[in-house]
Short mmCIF file of C-alpha atoms and ligand atoms in Angstrom, two decimals:
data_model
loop_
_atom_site.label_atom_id
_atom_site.label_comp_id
_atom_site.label_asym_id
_atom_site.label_seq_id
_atom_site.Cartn_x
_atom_site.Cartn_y
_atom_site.Cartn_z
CA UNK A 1 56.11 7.58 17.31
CA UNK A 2 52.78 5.81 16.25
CA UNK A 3 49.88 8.40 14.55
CA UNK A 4 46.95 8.16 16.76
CA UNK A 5 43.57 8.67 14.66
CA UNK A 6 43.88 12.41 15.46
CA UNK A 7 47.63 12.79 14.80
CA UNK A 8 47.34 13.52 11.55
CA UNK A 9 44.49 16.05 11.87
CA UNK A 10 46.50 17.87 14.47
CA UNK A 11 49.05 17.89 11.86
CA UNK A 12 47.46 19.54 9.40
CA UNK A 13 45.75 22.02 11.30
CA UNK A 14 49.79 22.86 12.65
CA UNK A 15 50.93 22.78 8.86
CA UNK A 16 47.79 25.50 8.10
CA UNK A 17 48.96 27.75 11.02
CA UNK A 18 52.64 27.09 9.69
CA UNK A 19 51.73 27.81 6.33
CA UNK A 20 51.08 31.82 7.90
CA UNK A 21 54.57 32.36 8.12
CA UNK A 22 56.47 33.56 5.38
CA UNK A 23 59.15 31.27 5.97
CA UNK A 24 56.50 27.80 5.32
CA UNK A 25 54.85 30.01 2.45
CA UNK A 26 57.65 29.22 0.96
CA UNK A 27 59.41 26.60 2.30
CA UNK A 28 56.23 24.34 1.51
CA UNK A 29 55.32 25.82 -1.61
CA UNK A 30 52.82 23.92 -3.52
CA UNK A 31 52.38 21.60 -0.99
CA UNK A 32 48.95 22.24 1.31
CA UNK A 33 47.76 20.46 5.10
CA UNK A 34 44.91 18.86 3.29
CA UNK A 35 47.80 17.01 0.63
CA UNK A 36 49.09 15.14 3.76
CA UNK A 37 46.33 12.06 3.65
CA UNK A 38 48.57 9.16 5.56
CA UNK A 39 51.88 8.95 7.49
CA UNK A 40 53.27 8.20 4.35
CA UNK A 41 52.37 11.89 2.51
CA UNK A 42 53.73 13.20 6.11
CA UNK A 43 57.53 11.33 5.80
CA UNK A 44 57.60 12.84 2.36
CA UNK A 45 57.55 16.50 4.12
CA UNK A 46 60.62 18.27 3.26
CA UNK A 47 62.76 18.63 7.02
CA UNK A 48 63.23 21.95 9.08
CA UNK A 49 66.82 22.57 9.61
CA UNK A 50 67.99 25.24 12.44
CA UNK A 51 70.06 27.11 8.98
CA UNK A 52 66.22 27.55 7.81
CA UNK A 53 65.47 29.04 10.95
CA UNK A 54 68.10 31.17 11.19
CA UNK A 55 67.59 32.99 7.87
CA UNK A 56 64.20 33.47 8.53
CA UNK A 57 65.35 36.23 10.80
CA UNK A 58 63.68 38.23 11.97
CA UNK A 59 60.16 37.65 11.93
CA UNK A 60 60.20 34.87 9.00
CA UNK A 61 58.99 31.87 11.39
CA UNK A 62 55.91 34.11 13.18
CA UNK A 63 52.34 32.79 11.80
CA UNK A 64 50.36 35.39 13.80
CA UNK A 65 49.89 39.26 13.89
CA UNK A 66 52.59 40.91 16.03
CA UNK A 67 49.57 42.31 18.49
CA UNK A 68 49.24 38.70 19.18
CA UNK A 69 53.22 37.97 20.36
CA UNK A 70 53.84 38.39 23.84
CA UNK A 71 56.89 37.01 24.43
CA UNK A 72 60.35 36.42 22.48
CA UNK A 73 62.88 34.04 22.83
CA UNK A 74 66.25 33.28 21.26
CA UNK A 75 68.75 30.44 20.22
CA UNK A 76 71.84 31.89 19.88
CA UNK A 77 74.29 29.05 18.36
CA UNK A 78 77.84 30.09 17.51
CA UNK A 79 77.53 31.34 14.30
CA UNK A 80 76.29 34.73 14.48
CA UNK A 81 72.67 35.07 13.78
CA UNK A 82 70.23 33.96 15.89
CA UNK A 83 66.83 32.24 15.55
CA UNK A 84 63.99 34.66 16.96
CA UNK A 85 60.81 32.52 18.13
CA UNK A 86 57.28 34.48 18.89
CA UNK A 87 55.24 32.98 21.74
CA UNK A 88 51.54 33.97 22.27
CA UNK A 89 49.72 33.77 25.05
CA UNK A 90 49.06 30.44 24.61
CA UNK A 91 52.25 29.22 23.90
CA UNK A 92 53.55 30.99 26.91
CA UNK A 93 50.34 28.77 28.71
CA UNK A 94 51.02 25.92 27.27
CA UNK A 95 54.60 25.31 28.14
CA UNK A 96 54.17 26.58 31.62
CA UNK A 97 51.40 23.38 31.41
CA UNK A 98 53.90 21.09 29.82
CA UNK A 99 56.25 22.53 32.78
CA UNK A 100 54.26 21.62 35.19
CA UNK A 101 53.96 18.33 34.37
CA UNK A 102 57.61 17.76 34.73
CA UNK A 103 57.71 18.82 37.95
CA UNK A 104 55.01 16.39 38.95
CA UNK A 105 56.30 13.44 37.36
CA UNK A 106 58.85 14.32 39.26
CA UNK A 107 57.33 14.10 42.50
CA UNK A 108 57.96 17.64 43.08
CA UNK A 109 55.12 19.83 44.69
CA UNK A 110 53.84 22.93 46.32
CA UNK A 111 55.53 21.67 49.92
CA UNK A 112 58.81 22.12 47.74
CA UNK A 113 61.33 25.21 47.15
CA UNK A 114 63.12 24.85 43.84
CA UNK A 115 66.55 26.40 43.28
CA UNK A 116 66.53 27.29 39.70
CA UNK A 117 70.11 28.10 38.13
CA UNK A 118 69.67 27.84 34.19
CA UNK A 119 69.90 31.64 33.01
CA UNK A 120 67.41 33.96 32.45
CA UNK A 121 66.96 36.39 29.31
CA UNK A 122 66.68 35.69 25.60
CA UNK A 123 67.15 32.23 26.53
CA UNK A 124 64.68 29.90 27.56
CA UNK A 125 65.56 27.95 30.51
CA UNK A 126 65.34 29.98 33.48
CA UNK A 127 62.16 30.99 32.90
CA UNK A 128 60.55 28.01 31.86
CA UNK A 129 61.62 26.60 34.85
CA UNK A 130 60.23 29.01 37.16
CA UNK A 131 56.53 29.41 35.95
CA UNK A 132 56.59 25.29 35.86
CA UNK A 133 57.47 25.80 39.77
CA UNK A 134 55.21 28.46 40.46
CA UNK A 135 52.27 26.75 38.42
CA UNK A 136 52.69 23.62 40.79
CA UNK A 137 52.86 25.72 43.94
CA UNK A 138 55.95 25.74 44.86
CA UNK A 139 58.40 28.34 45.98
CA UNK A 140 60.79 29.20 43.09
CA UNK A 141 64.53 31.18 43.70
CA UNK A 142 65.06 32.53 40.65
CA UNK A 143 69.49 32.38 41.45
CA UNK A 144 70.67 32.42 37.36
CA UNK A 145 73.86 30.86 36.59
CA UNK A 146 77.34 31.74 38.49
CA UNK A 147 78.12 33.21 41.77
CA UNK A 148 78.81 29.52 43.52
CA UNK A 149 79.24 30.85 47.17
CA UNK A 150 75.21 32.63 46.65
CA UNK A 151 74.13 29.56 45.22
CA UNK A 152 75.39 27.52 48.38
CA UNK A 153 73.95 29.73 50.67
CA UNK A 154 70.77 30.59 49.50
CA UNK A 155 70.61 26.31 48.96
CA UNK A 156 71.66 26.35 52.97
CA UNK A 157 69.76 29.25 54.09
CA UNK A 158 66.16 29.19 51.95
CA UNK A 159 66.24 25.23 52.08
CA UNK A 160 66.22 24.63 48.47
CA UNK A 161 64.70 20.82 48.57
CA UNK A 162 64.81 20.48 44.41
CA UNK A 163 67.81 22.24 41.83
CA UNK A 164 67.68 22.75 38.74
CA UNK A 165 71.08 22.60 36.35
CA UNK A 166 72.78 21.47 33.66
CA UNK A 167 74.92 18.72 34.65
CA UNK A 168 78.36 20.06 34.38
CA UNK A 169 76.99 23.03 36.88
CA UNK A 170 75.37 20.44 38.98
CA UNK A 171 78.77 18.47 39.29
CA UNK A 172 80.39 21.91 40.15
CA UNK A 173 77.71 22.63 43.09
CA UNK A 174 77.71 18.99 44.75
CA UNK A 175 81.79 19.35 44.04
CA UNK A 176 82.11 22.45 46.04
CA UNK A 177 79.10 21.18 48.89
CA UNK A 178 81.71 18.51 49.24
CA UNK A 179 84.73 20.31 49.69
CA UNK A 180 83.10 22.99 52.03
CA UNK A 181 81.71 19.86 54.47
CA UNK A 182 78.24 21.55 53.83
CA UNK A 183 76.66 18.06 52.74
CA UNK A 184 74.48 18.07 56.14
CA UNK A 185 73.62 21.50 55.89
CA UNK A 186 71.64 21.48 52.35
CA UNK A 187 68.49 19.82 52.08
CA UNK A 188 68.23 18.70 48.40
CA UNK A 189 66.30 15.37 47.90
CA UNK A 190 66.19 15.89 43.93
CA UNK A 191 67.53 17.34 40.78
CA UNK A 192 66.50 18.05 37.13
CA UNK A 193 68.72 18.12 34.93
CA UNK A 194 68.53 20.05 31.99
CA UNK A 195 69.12 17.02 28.91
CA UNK A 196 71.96 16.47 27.17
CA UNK A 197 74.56 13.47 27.19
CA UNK A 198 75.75 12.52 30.60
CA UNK A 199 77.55 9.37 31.12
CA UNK A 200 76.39 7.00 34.11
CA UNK A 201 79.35 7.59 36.15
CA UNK A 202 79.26 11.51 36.08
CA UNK A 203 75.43 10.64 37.52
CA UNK A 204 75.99 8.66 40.21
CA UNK A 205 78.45 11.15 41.70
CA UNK A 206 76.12 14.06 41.59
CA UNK A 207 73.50 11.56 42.84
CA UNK A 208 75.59 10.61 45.60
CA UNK A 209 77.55 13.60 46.79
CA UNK A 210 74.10 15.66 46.73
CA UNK A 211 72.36 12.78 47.83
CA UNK A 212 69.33 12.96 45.21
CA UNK A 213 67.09 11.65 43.08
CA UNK A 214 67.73 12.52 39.48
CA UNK A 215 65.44 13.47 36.78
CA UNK A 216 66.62 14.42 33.05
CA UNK A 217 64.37 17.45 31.79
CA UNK A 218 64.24 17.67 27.52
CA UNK A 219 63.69 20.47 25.55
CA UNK A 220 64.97 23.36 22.95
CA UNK A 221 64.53 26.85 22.66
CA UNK A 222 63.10 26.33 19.01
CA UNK A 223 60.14 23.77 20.81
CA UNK A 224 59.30 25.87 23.56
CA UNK A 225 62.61 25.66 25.61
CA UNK A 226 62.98 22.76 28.80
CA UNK A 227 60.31 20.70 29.60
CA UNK A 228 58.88 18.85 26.93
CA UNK A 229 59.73 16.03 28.06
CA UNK A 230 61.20 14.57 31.58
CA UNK A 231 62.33 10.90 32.70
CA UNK A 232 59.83 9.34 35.72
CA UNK A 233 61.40 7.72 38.67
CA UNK A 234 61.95 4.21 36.95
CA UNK A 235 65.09 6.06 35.40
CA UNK A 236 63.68 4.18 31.62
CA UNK A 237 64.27 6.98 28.97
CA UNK A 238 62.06 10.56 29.55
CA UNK A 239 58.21 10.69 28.84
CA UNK A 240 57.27 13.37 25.93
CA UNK A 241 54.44 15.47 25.88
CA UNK A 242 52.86 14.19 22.57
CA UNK A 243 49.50 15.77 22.97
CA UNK A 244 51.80 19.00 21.88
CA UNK A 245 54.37 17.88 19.88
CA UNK A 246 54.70 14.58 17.23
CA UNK A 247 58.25 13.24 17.31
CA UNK A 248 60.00 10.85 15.01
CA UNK A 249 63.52 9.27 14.92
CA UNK A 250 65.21 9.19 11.87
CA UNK A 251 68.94 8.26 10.54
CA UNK A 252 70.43 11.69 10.01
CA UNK A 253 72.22 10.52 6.91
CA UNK A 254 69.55 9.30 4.82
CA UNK A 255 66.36 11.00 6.45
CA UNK A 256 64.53 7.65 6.57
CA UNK A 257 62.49 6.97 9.45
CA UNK A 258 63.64 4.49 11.83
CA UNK A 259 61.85 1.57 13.73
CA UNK A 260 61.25 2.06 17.76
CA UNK A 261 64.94 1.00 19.48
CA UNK A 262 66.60 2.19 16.53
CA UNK A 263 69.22 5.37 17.34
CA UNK A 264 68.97 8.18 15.34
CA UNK A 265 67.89 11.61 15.35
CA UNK A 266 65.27 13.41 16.79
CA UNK A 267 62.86 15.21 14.70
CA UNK A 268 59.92 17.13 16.02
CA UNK A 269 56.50 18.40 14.63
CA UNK A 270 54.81 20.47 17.09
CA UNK A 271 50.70 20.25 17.57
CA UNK A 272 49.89 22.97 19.42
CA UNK A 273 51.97 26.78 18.79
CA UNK A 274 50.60 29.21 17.55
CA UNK A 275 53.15 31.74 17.18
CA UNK A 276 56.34 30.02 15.79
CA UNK A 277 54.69 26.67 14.73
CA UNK A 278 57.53 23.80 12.78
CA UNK A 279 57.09 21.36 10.80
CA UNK A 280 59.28 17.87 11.29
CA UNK A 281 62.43 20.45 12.96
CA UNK A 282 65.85 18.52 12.81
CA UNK A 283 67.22 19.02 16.80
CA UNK A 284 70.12 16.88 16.15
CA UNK A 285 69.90 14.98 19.09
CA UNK A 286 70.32 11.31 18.89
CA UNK A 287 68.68 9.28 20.98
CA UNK A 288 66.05 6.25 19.85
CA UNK A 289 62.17 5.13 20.99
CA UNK A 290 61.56 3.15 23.61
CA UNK A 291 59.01 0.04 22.91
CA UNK A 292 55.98 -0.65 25.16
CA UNK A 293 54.61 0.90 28.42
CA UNK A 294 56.73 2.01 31.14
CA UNK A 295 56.18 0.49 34.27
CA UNK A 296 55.76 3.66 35.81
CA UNK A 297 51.72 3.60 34.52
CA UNK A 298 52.27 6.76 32.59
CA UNK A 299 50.79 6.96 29.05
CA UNK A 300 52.97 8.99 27.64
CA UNK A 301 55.51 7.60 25.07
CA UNK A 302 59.30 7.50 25.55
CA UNK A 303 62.79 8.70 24.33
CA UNK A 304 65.74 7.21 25.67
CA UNK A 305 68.29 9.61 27.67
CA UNK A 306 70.25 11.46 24.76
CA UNK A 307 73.28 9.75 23.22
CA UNK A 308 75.11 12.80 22.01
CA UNK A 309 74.57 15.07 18.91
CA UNK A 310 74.58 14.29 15.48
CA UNK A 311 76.77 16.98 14.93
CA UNK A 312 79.49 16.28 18.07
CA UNK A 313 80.00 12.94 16.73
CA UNK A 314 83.73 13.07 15.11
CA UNK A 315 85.91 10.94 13.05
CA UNK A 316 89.56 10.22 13.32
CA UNK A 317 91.62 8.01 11.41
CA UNK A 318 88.37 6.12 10.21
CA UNK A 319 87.09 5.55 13.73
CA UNK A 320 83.94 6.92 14.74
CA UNK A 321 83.86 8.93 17.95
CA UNK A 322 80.89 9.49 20.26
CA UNK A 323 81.09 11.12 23.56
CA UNK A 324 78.67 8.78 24.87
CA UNK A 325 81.49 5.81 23.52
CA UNK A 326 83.68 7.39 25.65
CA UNK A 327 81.67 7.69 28.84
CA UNK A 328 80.93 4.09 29.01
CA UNK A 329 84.73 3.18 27.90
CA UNK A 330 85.77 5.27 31.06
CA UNK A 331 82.91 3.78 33.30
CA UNK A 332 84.26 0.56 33.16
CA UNK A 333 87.56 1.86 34.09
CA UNK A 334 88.29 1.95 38.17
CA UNK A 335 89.87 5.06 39.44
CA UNK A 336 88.84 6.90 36.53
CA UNK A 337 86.46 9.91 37.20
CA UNK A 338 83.61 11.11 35.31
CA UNK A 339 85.06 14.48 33.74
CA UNK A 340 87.32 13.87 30.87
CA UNK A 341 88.37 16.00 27.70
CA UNK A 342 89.24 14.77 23.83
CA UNK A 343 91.50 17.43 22.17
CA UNK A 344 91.86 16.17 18.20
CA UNK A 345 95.13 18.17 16.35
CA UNK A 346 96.57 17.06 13.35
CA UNK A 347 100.67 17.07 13.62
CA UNK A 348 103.17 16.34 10.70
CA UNK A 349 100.42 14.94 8.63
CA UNK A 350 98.72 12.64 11.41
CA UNK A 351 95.57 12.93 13.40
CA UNK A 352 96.53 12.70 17.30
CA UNK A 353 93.86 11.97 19.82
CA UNK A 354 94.76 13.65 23.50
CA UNK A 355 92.54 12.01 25.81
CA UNK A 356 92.62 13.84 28.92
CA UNK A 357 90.75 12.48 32.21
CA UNK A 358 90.36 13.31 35.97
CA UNK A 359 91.49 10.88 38.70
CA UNK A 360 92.09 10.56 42.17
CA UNK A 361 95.31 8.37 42.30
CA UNK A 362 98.01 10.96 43.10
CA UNK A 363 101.19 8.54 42.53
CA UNK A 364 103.01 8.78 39.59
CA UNK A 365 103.26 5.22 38.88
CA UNK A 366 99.94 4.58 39.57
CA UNK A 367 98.55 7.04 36.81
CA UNK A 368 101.02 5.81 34.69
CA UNK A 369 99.42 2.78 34.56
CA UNK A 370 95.65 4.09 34.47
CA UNK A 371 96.91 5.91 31.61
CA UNK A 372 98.04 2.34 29.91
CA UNK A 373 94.46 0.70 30.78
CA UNK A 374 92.62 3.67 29.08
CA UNK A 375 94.30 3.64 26.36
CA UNK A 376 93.99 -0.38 26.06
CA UNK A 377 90.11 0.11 26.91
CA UNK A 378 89.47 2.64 24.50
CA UNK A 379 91.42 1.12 21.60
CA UNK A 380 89.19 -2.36 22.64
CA UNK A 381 85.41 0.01 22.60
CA UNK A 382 86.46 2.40 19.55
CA UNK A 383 88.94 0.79 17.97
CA UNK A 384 91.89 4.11 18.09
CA UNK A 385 94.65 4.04 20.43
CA UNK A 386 94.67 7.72 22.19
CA UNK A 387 97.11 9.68 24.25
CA UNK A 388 95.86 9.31 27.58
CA UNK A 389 96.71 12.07 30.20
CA UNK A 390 95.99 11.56 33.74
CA UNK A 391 95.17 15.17 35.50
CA UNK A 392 93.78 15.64 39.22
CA UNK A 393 90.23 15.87 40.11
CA UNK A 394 88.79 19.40 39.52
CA UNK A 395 91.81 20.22 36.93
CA UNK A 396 89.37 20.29 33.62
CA UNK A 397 86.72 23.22 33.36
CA UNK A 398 83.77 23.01 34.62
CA UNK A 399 80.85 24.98 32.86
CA UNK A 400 77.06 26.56 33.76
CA UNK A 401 76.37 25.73 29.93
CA UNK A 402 76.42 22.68 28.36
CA UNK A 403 79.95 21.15 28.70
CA UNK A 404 82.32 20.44 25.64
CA UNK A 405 83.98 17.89 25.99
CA UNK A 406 85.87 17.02 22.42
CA UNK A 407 87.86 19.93 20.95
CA UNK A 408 88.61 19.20 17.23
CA UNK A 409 91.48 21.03 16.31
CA UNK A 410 92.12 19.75 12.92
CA UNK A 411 90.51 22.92 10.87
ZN1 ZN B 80 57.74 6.26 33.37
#
């Protein structure tokens, strides 16, 4: 993203707050905000990684008093100890504000109700998503994750007009509206989707069996949580709040910075915290810049919607596998659904490649040969011939989290 005049001022004044911690004392040893003259001192910062995080536990990443925390939230991750993150009053404030404007690029308002299902707790994304909603007016329902016959009927009953979910949860809701015949009963007219890598086909049916407009939400518990960012109506990548955070793209190999349309990784330097300020953070998310304006008017600058994760990206037999690769391969297949699943074992000394994906064909012969065009298509986009397996509709998990969708067996 381009440094405005007072970019790099906001910088260092983040950096000096940083520098409170214990975990920046030492992390940037030697180095001090003042050092950091031009965007080229700045790309020379040494990177925040989620491990540094993590073993600042418990209290390594807070740069104020503890009188001054009000709040604590928590990434969890798989791998045991999590990453604590102090908000103050104003950081709590100023992602409610950030919040807000989500919902308004959205076109939501106070006239609205918004069905919120992202979890509450330690987490951060039921909660984020509520004070957004109450901020603007609206009328929040505060559901949390699971239960599916609530959810429908407090959707039916209260009127929810706006949901909030991760995709794979939002599938599973319009799924089930479907198959109970409830479609005219619910009064949805949009969703916000909490960001993460969604192919096109997977949105158009929760666009069309809920009948909404869709809107991807970005954010991470480390920034904030949700809401940092949100795609506008012309459906063009998601506008980021950079008066509170400074975001670059970078190839996660080398570190080096890359040019606006370029894919790489996200990395974020936030303006504005207080309690748990970072310093260019790696989120792992791959996405790239968008040039120029959007035609939407905004003046915010632009991400395009994420790609996958630098670290869900896996290789087999020297071919390079995305899950967003795979979403488009299966797009351009007909009679192929949305929901699929990659299960990667490694037999008698050979990687094998299970590629299992939902249809509606029921005849034998017929998924026979869908099985034999996948496998064509996806040797044609990825360049590895996999063994596809047609299953039902429905027949692969559905989750309220973020879905997996390649298992790597090999290790
Ligand atoms: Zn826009």
């Amino acid at each position: 993203m381009e440094m405005r005049e007072n970019t790099l001022e906001m910088i260092r004044r983040n950096m000096r707050q940083a520098k409170k911690s214990e975990f920046y004392k030492k992390h940037y040893a030697g180095i001090e905000p003042d050092d950091i003259k031009s965007e080229n001192d700045f790309v020379k910062l040494p990177f925040t990684e989620k491990g540094d995080l993590r073993d600042a536990y418990p209290f390594g990443l807070s740069a104020v008093p503890r009188r001054d925390v009000v709040r604590i939230h928590s990434s969890s991750g798989t791998t045991g100890t999590p990453v604590i993150i102090p908000y103050t009053k104003k950081d709590v404030a100023d992602w409610a504000l950030m919040f807000k404007r989500c919902y308004e690029t959205a076109g939501v308002t106070a006239e609205d109700c918004v069905h919120i299902t992202p979890g509450y707790g330690l987490w951060t994304a039921g909660i984020g998503f509520q004070l957004g909603a109450e901020l603007i007016g609206a009328m929040a329902l505060p559901m949390g994750p699971g239960n599916t016959d609530r959810q429908i009927r407090m959707m039916v009953d209260m009127k929810s007009t706006v949901l909030t979910a991760t995709s794979s949860y939002a599938l599973l809701l319009a799924e089930e509206i479907e198959r109970r015949g409830l479609r005219g009963k619910i009064s949805l007219r949009k969703a916000l989707i909490g960001s993460e890598r969604w192919g096109d086909k997977m949105r158009k049916r929760i666009a069309g069996e809920l009948g909404v407009e869709l809107y991807d939400i970005y954010g991470l518990t480390e920034i904030y949580g949700p809401g940092i960012g949100i795609s506008c109506e012309r459906e063009c990548g998601m506008h980021m709040w950079t008066d509170y955070l400074y975001y670059e793209i970078i190839n996660s190999k080398t570190g080096k910075r890359l040019k606006p349309g370029e894919s790489g990784e996200l990395v974020i330097t936030t303006l504005q915290k207080e309690g748990a300020p970072l310093m260019r953070y790696r989120t792992h998310d791959l996405t790239r810049e968008m040039a120029g304006d959007c035609p939407c008017g905004s003046e915010y600058p632009r991400i395009d919607t994420l790609i996958g994760r630098s670290d869900d990206m896996v290789k087999v037999k020297g071919a390079i596998i995305y899950p967003s690769r795979v979403d488009e391969t299966l797009a351009a297949v007909d009679g192929v659904s949305s929901e699929y699943q990659i299960m990667i074992d490694h037999l008698n000394g050979k990687d094998i490649l299970t590629l299992y994906f939902e249809t509606p064909e029921g005849d034998e012969s017929a998924r026979k040969h869908l099985e034999k065009t996948v496998e064509t298509a996806f040797k044609a986009k990825i360049g590895l011939t996999p063994r596809a397996k047609a299953v039902g509709m429905r027949e692969l998990p559905r989750s309220e989290k973020k879905s997996t969708r390649i298992f790597d067996n090999r290790y």
